[in-house]
Structure formats: C-alpha cells, structure tokens
CSV table of C-alpha atoms in Angstrom, one decimal:
chain,number,residue,atom,x,y,z
G,1,UNK,CA,31.3,-8.2,-7.4
G,2,UNK,CA,29.6,-4.8,-7.9
G,3,UNK,CA,27.0,-3.5,-5.4
G,4,UNK,CA,24.9,-0.5,-6.3
G,5,UNK,CA,21.5,1.1,-5.9
G,6,UNK,CA,19.1,0.0,-8.6
G,7,UNK,CA,17.3,3.0,-10.1
G,8,UNK,CA,13.9,3.1,-11.8
G,9,UNK,CA,15.4,2.5,-15.3
G,10,UNK,CA,16.5,-1.0,-14.0
G,11,UNK,CA,13.2,-1.7,-12.2
G,12,UNK,CA,12.2,-4.3,-14.8
G,13,UNK,CA,15.4,-6.2,-14.1
G,14,UNK,CA,14.7,-6.1,-10.4
G,15,UNK,CA,11.2,-7.4,-10.8
G,16,UNK,CA,12.3,-10.1,-13.2
G,17,UNK,CA,14.7,-11.4,-10.5
G,18,UNK,CA,11.8,-11.3,-8.0
G,19,UNK,CA,9.4,-13.1,-10.4
G,20,UNK,CA,12.0,-15.9,-10.7
G,21,UNK,CA,12.8,-16.4,-7.0
G,22,UNK,CA,10.9,-19.0,-5.0
G,23,UNK,CA,11.3,-17.0,-1.7
G,24,UNK,CA,10.0,-13.7,-3.2
G,25,UNK,CA,7.1,-12.0,-1.6
G,26,UNK,CA,4.8,-9.1,-2.7
G,27,UNK,CA,7.0,-6.8,-0.5
G,28,UNK,CA,10.0,-7.5,-2.7
G,29,UNK,CA,8.4,-5.8,-5.8
G,30,UNK,CA,10.3,-2.7,-6.9
G,31,UNK,CA,7.4,-0.3,-6.9
G,32,UNK,CA,7.3,-0.3,-3.1
G,33,UNK,CA,10.4,2.0,-3.4
G,34,UNK,CA,8.2,4.8,-4.8
G,35,UNK,CA,5.6,4.2,-2.0
G,36,UNK,CA,8.1,5.0,0.7
G,37,UNK,CA,9.6,7.9,-1.2
G,38,UNK,CA,6.4,9.5,-2.3
G,39,UNK,CA,4.3,8.9,0.8
G,40,UNK,CA,6.9,9.7,3.5
G,41,UNK,CA,9.9,11.3,1.7
G,42,UNK,CA,12.0,8.4,2.9
G,43,UNK,CA,15.3,7.4,1.3
G,44,UNK,CA,14.9,3.9,-0.2
G,45,UNK,CA,18.2,2.4,-1.4
G,46,UNK,CA,17.1,-0.7,-3.3
G,47,UNK,CA,20.4,-2.5,-3.6
G,48,UNK,CA,21.6,-5.1,-6.2
G,49,UNK,CA,24.7,-7.2,-6.3
G,50,UNK,CA,26.1,-8.0,-9.7
G,51,UNK,CA,28.6,-10.6,-11.0
G,52,UNK,CA,29.7,-9.8,-14.6
G,53,UNK,CA,26.6,-7.6,-15.0
G,54,UNK,CA,24.4,-10.5,-13.8
G,55,UNK,CA,22.1,-9.6,-11.0
G,56,UNK,CA,22.7,-12.2,-8.2
G,57,UNK,CA,21.1,-10.7,-5.1
G,58,UNK,CA,18.7,-7.9,-4.1
G,59,UNK,CA,18.0,-6.1,-0.9
G,60,UNK,CA,15.0,-3.7,-0.7
G,61,UNK,CA,15.7,-1.2,2.1
G,62,UNK,CA,14.4,2.0,3.6
G,63,UNK,CA,16.3,4.4,5.7
G,64,UNK,CA,14.8,5.6,9.0
G,65,UNK,CA,16.4,8.7,10.6
G,66,UNK,CA,15.3,9.3,14.2
G,67,UNK,CA,16.2,12.5,15.9
G,68,UNK,CA,19.5,12.3,17.9
G,69,UNK,CA,20.2,8.8,16.6
G,70,UNK,CA,22.3,7.4,13.7
G,71,UNK,CA,20.4,6.3,10.6
G,72,UNK,CA,19.4,2.7,10.1
G,73,UNK,CA,17.9,0.8,7.2
G,74,UNK,CA,15.0,-1.6,7.5
G,75,UNK,CA,13.9,-4.3,5.1
G,76,UNK,CA,11.2,-3.4,5.1
G,77,UNK,CA,9.4,-0.9,7.4
G,78,UNK,CA,5.6,-1.1,7.7
G,79,UNK,CA,5.7,-4.6,6.2
G,80,UNK,CA,5.6,-8.0,7.8
G,81,UNK,CA,8.7,-9.4,5.9
G,82,UNK,CA,11.1,-8.8,3.1
G,83,UNK,CA,14.9,-9.1,3.4
G,84,UNK,CA,17.5,-10.1,0.8
G,85,UNK,CA,17.1,-12.6,-2.0
G,86,UNK,CA,20.0,-14.5,-3.4
G,87,UNK,CA,20.7,-16.3,-6.7
G,88,UNK,CA,21.3,-20.0,-5.8
G,89,UNK,CA,24.9,-19.7,-7.1
G,90,UNK,CA,25.7,-16.5,-5.2
G,91,UNK,CA,28.0,-16.7,-2.1
G,92,UNK,CA,25.6,-15.4,0.5
G,93,UNK,CA,28.1,-14.4,3.1
G,94,UNK,CA,30.2,-12.4,0.6
G,95,UNK,CA,27.0,-10.7,-0.7
G,96,UNK,CA,25.8,-9.8,2.8
G,97,UNK,CA,29.2,-8.4,3.7
G,98,UNK,CA,29.4,-6.3,0.5
G,99,UNK,CA,25.8,-5.0,0.9
G,100,UNK,CA,26.3,-4.1,4.6
G,101,UNK,CA,29.6,-2.3,3.7
G,102,UNK,CA,27.8,-0.4,1.0
G,103,UNK,CA,25.2,0.8,3.4
G,104,UNK,CA,27.9,1.7,6.0
G,105,UNK,CA,29.8,3.7,3.4
G,106,UNK,CA,26.6,5.7,2.8
G,107,UNK,CA,26.2,6.6,6.5
G,108,UNK,CA,23.9,3.8,7.4
G,109,UNK,CA,25.7,1.6,10.0
G,110,UNK,CA,22.9,-0.9,10.8
G,111,UNK,CA,20.3,-2.9,8.9
G,112,UNK,CA,17.2,-4.4,10.4
G,113,UNK,CA,16.1,-7.5,8.5
G,114,UNK,CA,12.5,-8.7,8.6
G,115,UNK,CA,12.4,-12.1,7.0
G,116,UNK,CA,10.2,-15.2,6.8
G,117,UNK,CA,11.7,-18.0,8.9
G,118,UNK,CA,12.1,-21.5,7.8
G,119,UNK,CA,9.6,-24.3,8.4
G,120,UNK,CA,11.1,-25.2,11.7
G,121,UNK,CA,10.4,-23.1,14.8
G,122,UNK,CA,13.0,-20.5,15.7
G,123,UNK,CA,11.5,-19.6,19.1
G,124,UNK,CA,10.3,-16.3,17.7
G,125,UNK,CA,7.3,-14.7,19.3
G,126,UNK,CA,6.5,-13.0,16.0
G,127,UNK,CA,4.8,-15.1,13.5
G,128,UNK,CA,2.6,-14.8,10.4
G,129,UNK,CA,-0.3,-17.2,10.2
G,130,UNK,CA,-1.1,-18.9,6.9
G,131,UNK,CA,-3.9,-21.1,5.6
G,132,UNK,CA,-3.6,-23.5,2.7
G,133,UNK,CA,-6.6,-22.9,0.5
G,134,UNK,CA,-8.6,-25.8,-1.1
G,135,UNK,CA,-9.7,-25.7,-4.7
G,136,UNK,CA,-13.2,-24.4,-4.0
G,137,UNK,CA,-15.0,-22.4,-1.3
G,138,UNK,CA,-17.4,-25.4,-0.8
G,139,UNK,CA,-14.4,-27.5,0.4
G,140,UNK,CA,-13.2,-24.6,2.5
G,141,UNK,CA,-16.6,-24.1,4.1
G,142,UNK,CA,-16.7,-27.8,5.1
G,143,UNK,CA,-13.3,-27.6,6.6
G,144,UNK,CA,-14.2,-24.8,9.0
G,145,UNK,CA,-15.1,-25.3,12.7
G,146,UNK,CA,-18.9,-25.3,13.2
G,147,UNK,CA,-18.7,-22.3,15.5
G,148,UNK,CA,-16.9,-20.3,12.8
G,149,UNK,CA,-19.6,-21.2,10.3
G,150,UNK,CA,-22.3,-20.2,12.7
G,151,UNK,CA,-20.8,-16.7,13.2
G,152,UNK,CA,-20.5,-16.2,9.4
G,153,UNK,CA,-24.2,-17.2,9.0
G,154,UNK,CA,-25.1,-14.8,11.8
G,155,UNK,CA,-23.5,-11.9,10.0
G,156,UNK,CA,-25.3,-12.8,6.8
G,157,UNK,CA,-28.7,-13.2,8.6
G,158,UNK,CA,-28.2,-9.7,10.1
G,159,UNK,CA,-28.3,-8.4,6.5
G,160,UNK,CA,-24.6,-7.6,6.1
G,161,UNK,CA,-23.2,-7.7,2.5
G,162,UNK,CA,-19.8,-7.4,0.9
G,163,UNK,CA,-18.3,-5.3,-1.9
G,164,UNK,CA,-15.0,-5.6,-3.8
G,165,UNK,CA,-13.1,-2.8,-5.5
G,166,UNK,CA,-10.1,-0.4,-5.0
G,167,UNK,CA,-12.4,2.5,-5.4
G,168,UNK,CA,-13.4,1.9,-1.8
G,169,UNK,CA,-10.1,3.3,-0.5
G,170,UNK,CA,-11.6,6.3,1.3
G,171,UNK,CA,-14.0,3.9,3.2
G,172,UNK,CA,-11.2,1.5,4.0
G,173,UNK,CA,-9.2,4.4,5.4
G,174,UNK,CA,-12.0,5.8,7.5
G,175,UNK,CA,-12.4,2.4,9.2
G,176,UNK,CA,-8.7,1.8,9.5
G,177,UNK,CA,-8.1,5.2,11.1
G,178,UNK,CA,-10.8,4.7,13.7
G,179,UNK,CA,-9.4,1.3,14.5
G,180,UNK,CA,-5.8,2.4,14.9
G,181,UNK,CA,-6.9,5.2,17.3
G,182,UNK,CA,-8.8,2.7,19.4
G,183,UNK,CA,-5.8,0.3,19.5
G,184,UNK,CA,-3.4,3.1,20.5
G,185,UNK,CA,-1.3,3.1,17.3
G,186,UNK,CA,-0.6,6.0,15.0
G,187,UNK,CA,-2.2,5.4,11.6
G,188,UNK,CA,-0.5,5.6,8.2
G,189,UNK,CA,-1.4,8.5,6.0
G,190,UNK,CA,-4.1,8.1,3.4
G,191,UNK,CA,-1.4,8.9,0.8
G,192,UNK,CA,0.5,5.7,1.9
G,193,UNK,CA,-2.3,3.5,0.8
G,194,UNK,CA,-3.0,5.6,-2.3
G,195,UNK,CA,0.6,5.2,-3.4
G,196,UNK,CA,0.4,1.4,-3.0
G,197,UNK,CA,-2.6,1.4,-5.3
G,198,UNK,CA,-0.9,3.7,-7.8
G,199,UNK,CA,2.3,1.6,-7.9
G,200,UNK,CA,1.0,-1.9,-7.4
G,201,UNK,CA,-2.5,-1.7,-8.7
G,202,UNK,CA,-2.6,-5.2,-10.3
G,203,UNK,CA,-1.6,-6.6,-6.9
G,204,UNK,CA,-4.2,-4.8,-4.8
G,205,UNK,CA,-7.8,-5.4,-3.8
G,206,UNK,CA,-10.1,-3.8,-1.2
G,207,UNK,CA,-13.0,-5.7,0.4
G,208,UNK,CA,-15.7,-4.1,2.6
G,209,UNK,CA,-18.5,-5.5,4.7
G,210,UNK,CA,-21.5,-3.2,4.7
G,211,UNK,CA,-24.7,-2.6,6.7
G,212,UNK,CA,-27.1,-1.3,4.1
G,213,UNK,CA,-24.7,1.0,2.2
G,214,UNK,CA,-22.4,1.9,5.0
G,215,UNK,CA,-19.0,0.2,5.2
G,216,UNK,CA,-18.4,-1.1,8.7
G,217,UNK,CA,-15.4,-3.4,8.1
G,218,UNK,CA,-12.7,-3.4,5.5
G,219,UNK,CA,-9.6,-5.3,4.3
G,220,UNK,CA,-6.7,-4.1,2.1
G,221,UNK,CA,-5.4,-7.2,0.3
G,222,UNK,CA,-2.3,-8.0,-1.8
G,223,UNK,CA,-2.3,-10.6,-4.6
G,224,UNK,CA,1.1,-12.2,-5.5
G,225,UNK,CA,1.5,-15.4,-7.5
G,226,UNK,CA,-0.8,-17.9,-5.8
G,227,UNK,CA,-0.9,-16.1,-2.4
G,228,UNK,CA,-3.5,-13.7,-1.1
G,229,UNK,CA,-2.4,-11.7,1.9
G,230,UNK,CA,-4.0,-9.4,4.4
G,231,UNK,CA,-1.6,-6.7,5.7
G,232,UNK,CA,-4.4,-4.4,6.9
G,233,UNK,CA,-7.9,-5.1,8.1
G,234,UNK,CA,-10.2,-3.2,10.5
G,235,UNK,CA,-13.8,-2.9,11.7
G,236,UNK,CA,-15.9,-0.4,13.6
G,237,UNK,CA,-16.2,-1.6,17.2
G,238,UNK,CA,-19.8,-0.5,17.6
G,239,UNK,CA,-20.9,-3.1,15.1
G,240,UNK,CA,-19.1,-6.1,16.7
G,241,UNK,CA,-22.3,-7.7,17.7
G,242,UNK,CA,-23.1,-8.2,14.0
G,243,UNK,CA,-19.8,-10.3,13.5
G,244,UNK,CA,-18.7,-8.2,10.5
G,245,UNK,CA,-15.1,-9.5,10.9
G,246,UNK,CA,-16.2,-13.1,10.5
G,247,UNK,CA,-18.0,-12.2,7.2
G,248,UNK,CA,-15.0,-10.1,6.1
G,249,UNK,CA,-12.5,-13.0,6.5
G,250,UNK,CA,-14.8,-15.6,5.1
G,251,UNK,CA,-15.4,-13.6,2.0
G,252,UNK,CA,-11.6,-13.1,1.5
G,253,UNK,CA,-10.9,-16.8,2.0
G,254,UNK,CA,-13.8,-17.7,-0.3
G,255,UNK,CA,-12.5,-15.4,-3.0
G,256,UNK,CA,-9.1,-16.9,-2.7
G,257,UNK,CA,-10.3,-20.5,-3.0
G,258,UNK,CA,-12.5,-19.7,-6.0
G,259,UNK,CA,-9.9,-17.7,-7.9
G,260,UNK,CA,-7.0,-20.1,-7.8
G,261,UNK,CA,-5.0,-18.9,-4.9
G,262,UNK,CA,-3.3,-21.6,-2.9
G,263,UNK,CA,-2.5,-19.8,0.3
G,264,UNK,CA,-3.9,-17.0,2.5
G,265,UNK,CA,-1.5,-15.0,4.7
G,266,UNK,CA,-3.3,-13.5,7.6
G,267,UNK,CA,-0.3,-11.3,8.6
G,268,UNK,CA,1.8,-10.8,11.7
G,269,UNK,CA,0.7,-11.6,15.2
G,270,UNK,CA,2.4,-12.1,18.5
G,271,UNK,CA,2.0,-15.7,19.7
G,272,UNK,CA,-1.1,-16.2,21.9
G,273,UNK,CA,-2.4,-12.6,21.3
G,274,UNK,CA,-6.0,-11.9,20.6
G,275,UNK,CA,-5.3,-11.5,16.8
G,276,UNK,CA,-3.3,-14.8,16.9
G,277,UNK,CA,-6.3,-16.7,18.3
G,278,UNK,CA,-8.7,-15.0,15.9
G,279,UNK,CA,-6.6,-16.1,12.9
G,280,UNK,CA,-6.0,-19.6,14.3
G,281,UNK,CA,-9.8,-20.3,14.5
G,282,UNK,CA,-9.8,-20.4,10.6
G,283,UNK,CA,-7.3,-23.2,10.6
G,284,UNK,CA,-4.3,-21.0,10.0
G,285,UNK,CA,-0.9,-22.2,11.2
G,286,UNK,CA,2.0,-20.0,12.5
G,287,UNK,CA,5.2,-19.5,10.4
G,288,UNK,CA,8.1,-17.9,12.3
G,289,UNK,CA,9.3,-14.4,11.4
G,290,UNK,CA,13.0,-13.7,11.9
G,291,UNK,CA,13.7,-10.1,12.9
G,292,UNK,CA,17.3,-9.1,13.6
G,293,UNK,CA,19.7,-6.2,13.3
G,294,UNK,CA,23.0,-6.6,11.6
G,295,UNK,CA,25.9,-4.4,10.7
G,296,UNK,CA,29.2,-4.4,8.7
G,297,UNK,CA,31.0,-4.9,12.0
G,298,UNK,CA,29.4,-8.2,12.5
G,299,UNK,CA,27.0,-7.1,15.3
G,300,UNK,CA,23.7,-8.8,15.6
G,301,UNK,CA,20.9,-7.9,18.1
G,302,UNK,CA,17.2,-8.1,18.7
G,303,UNK,CA,14.8,-6.2,16.4
G,304,UNK,CA,13.2,-2.9,17.6
G,305,UNK,CA,9.8,-4.7,17.3
G,306,UNK,CA,10.5,-5.9,20.8
G,307,UNK,CA,10.0,-2.2,21.9
G,308,UNK,CA,6.4,-2.3,20.7
G,309,UNK,CA,5.7,-5.2,23.0
G,310,UNK,CA,7.5,-3.7,26.1
G,311,UNK,CA,6.4,-1.3,28.8
G,312,UNK,CA,7.4,1.7,26.8
G,313,UNK,CA,5.2,0.6,23.9
G,314,UNK,CA,2.3,-0.1,26.2
G,315,UNK,CA,2.6,3.3,27.9
G,316,UNK,CA,2.6,5.0,24.5
G,317,UNK,CA,-0.5,3.1,23.3
G,318,UNK,CA,-2.3,4.1,26.5
G,319,UNK,CA,-1.5,7.7,26.0
G,320,UNK,CA,-2.4,7.6,22.3
G,321,UNK,CA,-5.8,6.1,23.1
G,322,UNK,CA,-6.5,9.0,25.5
G,323,UNK,CA,-6.1,11.6,22.8
G,324,UNK,CA,-9.1,13.0,20.9
G,325,UNK,CA,-9.6,11.3,17.6
G,326,UNK,CA,-9.1,14.5,15.5
G,327,UNK,CA,-5.7,14.9,17.2
G,328,UNK,CA,-4.6,11.3,16.3
G,329,UNK,CA,-5.8,11.7,12.8
G,330,UNK,CA,-3.7,14.8,12.3
G,331,UNK,CA,-0.6,13.7,14.2
G,332,UNK,CA,-0.6,10.0,13.5
G,333,UNK,CA,0.7,10.1,9.8
G,334,UNK,CA,3.4,12.6,10.9
G,335,UNK,CA,4.7,10.1,13.5
G,336,UNK,CA,4.1,6.9,11.6
G,337,UNK,CA,7.1,7.4,9.2
G,338,UNK,CA,9.4,7.1,12.3
G,339,UNK,CA,7.7,3.9,13.6
G,340,UNK,CA,8.9,1.1,11.2
C-alpha cells in the first residue's frame, strides 16, 4: 500500500472516487482544498491510499497550528462532517493506520474526525437534522404543521419576497457578519465564501429574503447529488417580527422539492438547542455526528467541539458580543482560521 498527498493534477481522480462512493458528501470534493489554502493559507494534505496504483481510500484534512501547541489535522474544519472514505475491498484498519502514520511522519500527531454517524443513535449531543423531501412543494406544504404554514403566510403577507443567485454574496456576507457578532462567534472572512463559489460554483446557491429591495435574511446552500444542504443561514434580528427565517427555509425546501432533490440537510445543532427546535418544526429528524480525535499511537478522545459548549466557550462568546461590531468584523476573520 502507498499513502501520499494527492495534488491538483490528480484532482479528477479524487473526485471520481467521491462521485462513486455512497457515503460521500459535498465536503469531500477536492476543490475544498483550495478554499482552505487560499482563504486562510492553511496546509491541506488531501491524502489517498493506493493498492497497485488503484485509489482505495481518501482522507481530506486541514492542518491547524495553534500557538504553543503541536499541530493537528481536522477532517474537516469549518464543516459539519467529512472524514475518510474507503473502497469496499480496502482493509479499513490498515488504511487508517497507514494514514495516521503518514500524518505523524509529517509532524501532525493527531487527527480530529468529523463524520456522519450511522442510523442508530451513538449518544452524541451533536447532530445534523435532515428532512426527506417529497416530489413536489404541494405535497411538502401539506405535510407541514399548521403553525409553520401560518408563519410562512405571515411573512408573505408582510410583503417579503425572495431572490436566488450567487451574485448576492456581498448581501449574504453582510447579514452573516452581523448575525455572528450577535451570537458571539468570530465570522469567516468574505474571501472564504468567495473561494467556495470560485472552486465549487456548480454546487453553490445563495437565497435571500428581501423587504422591498433590502436583503434581511440569507442562506448559503450546497447542492450535491440529490441533497440540498444549508451550512450557513442568517437573518437581521430587527426584522424578526416579520418571520423572514420562516420564508427563507420554506423557499429553500420548496426549491428542493420542485428541483428533484430528495433530502434537505439543515446542518449541525446541539440536541435540544434553539436551532435544534427550529429545524425540528419542519419535520427534520436528527442524525448523529461522530466527532473524535485519533492518533497513530492508538489514542482516542473527545473532539474539541466540546470546548465550544463549555464554560470557556460561553465566556468567550459573552466577551465577543460586548465588542464593537467594527472590531469583530476586523478581528473575526483573523481568529476564525484557528477555530475549526
């Protein structure tokens, strides 16, 4: 077996493997490598395992180097899930060992895996919520709870409208940046989203909800196979009384049903959090996310995501919310590359 980093010349080979794998996700596509490298100057060793020159496994990874700490790899930072993919005939344990040894030999002793769990519950408090989409928006509308339909109608009666198109990136980012500051979380750089559009244009869509011609809520969507997913969505708090989020999500779900998508992924939430309850009202069901840290030495421990939910994370969020918005807008992207 040979394990090596797959460079851009072999990117088509990587994506061919992804296209043929039943567990592949949009975050496994090769062009994410350029997003991390170009937006944040992060090292992104996208690793392949070969048997007789046949690609039998892949691991997309990004190296995070924190001050005064040893480097670690994450698969993948800033994304809900990724992890390794294996050919059915590959010996998974051997491949894992070889890939971890490869990372260790390159000065990266630990790997954080962020993977989709199986159908059964793993006890994880981190989940992604998903909704199976019917064949038409008419069927979808009839399946919704009456209270949800009433709130969508309310937004429409208040004169809100929607618009699709990736040319709305600046408006999306303005709303996203305001929302992140309010939530106490450093925002990604605008370049991060621009690089996603540049590298994965056919997989990206942007949706906005507008009052008159002003965007007041927006969603950055990914399209992959028969799945439509929502990694980033935000709205301006001062317009909450108009229910723009309800129209935003209804339009995304309607679009998915009417354009042949079979599933909508609402993204990661902590069980029983406010976002979890918001997504659940649409009929979405939780699917466990398995986050763990492994190493060539056989160690395994909890993901650093647990820090976000702890006292230190809450204290940081409180401090971040107290800063002036112009400060968070300048400083946030500089810190975000260190918060996987």
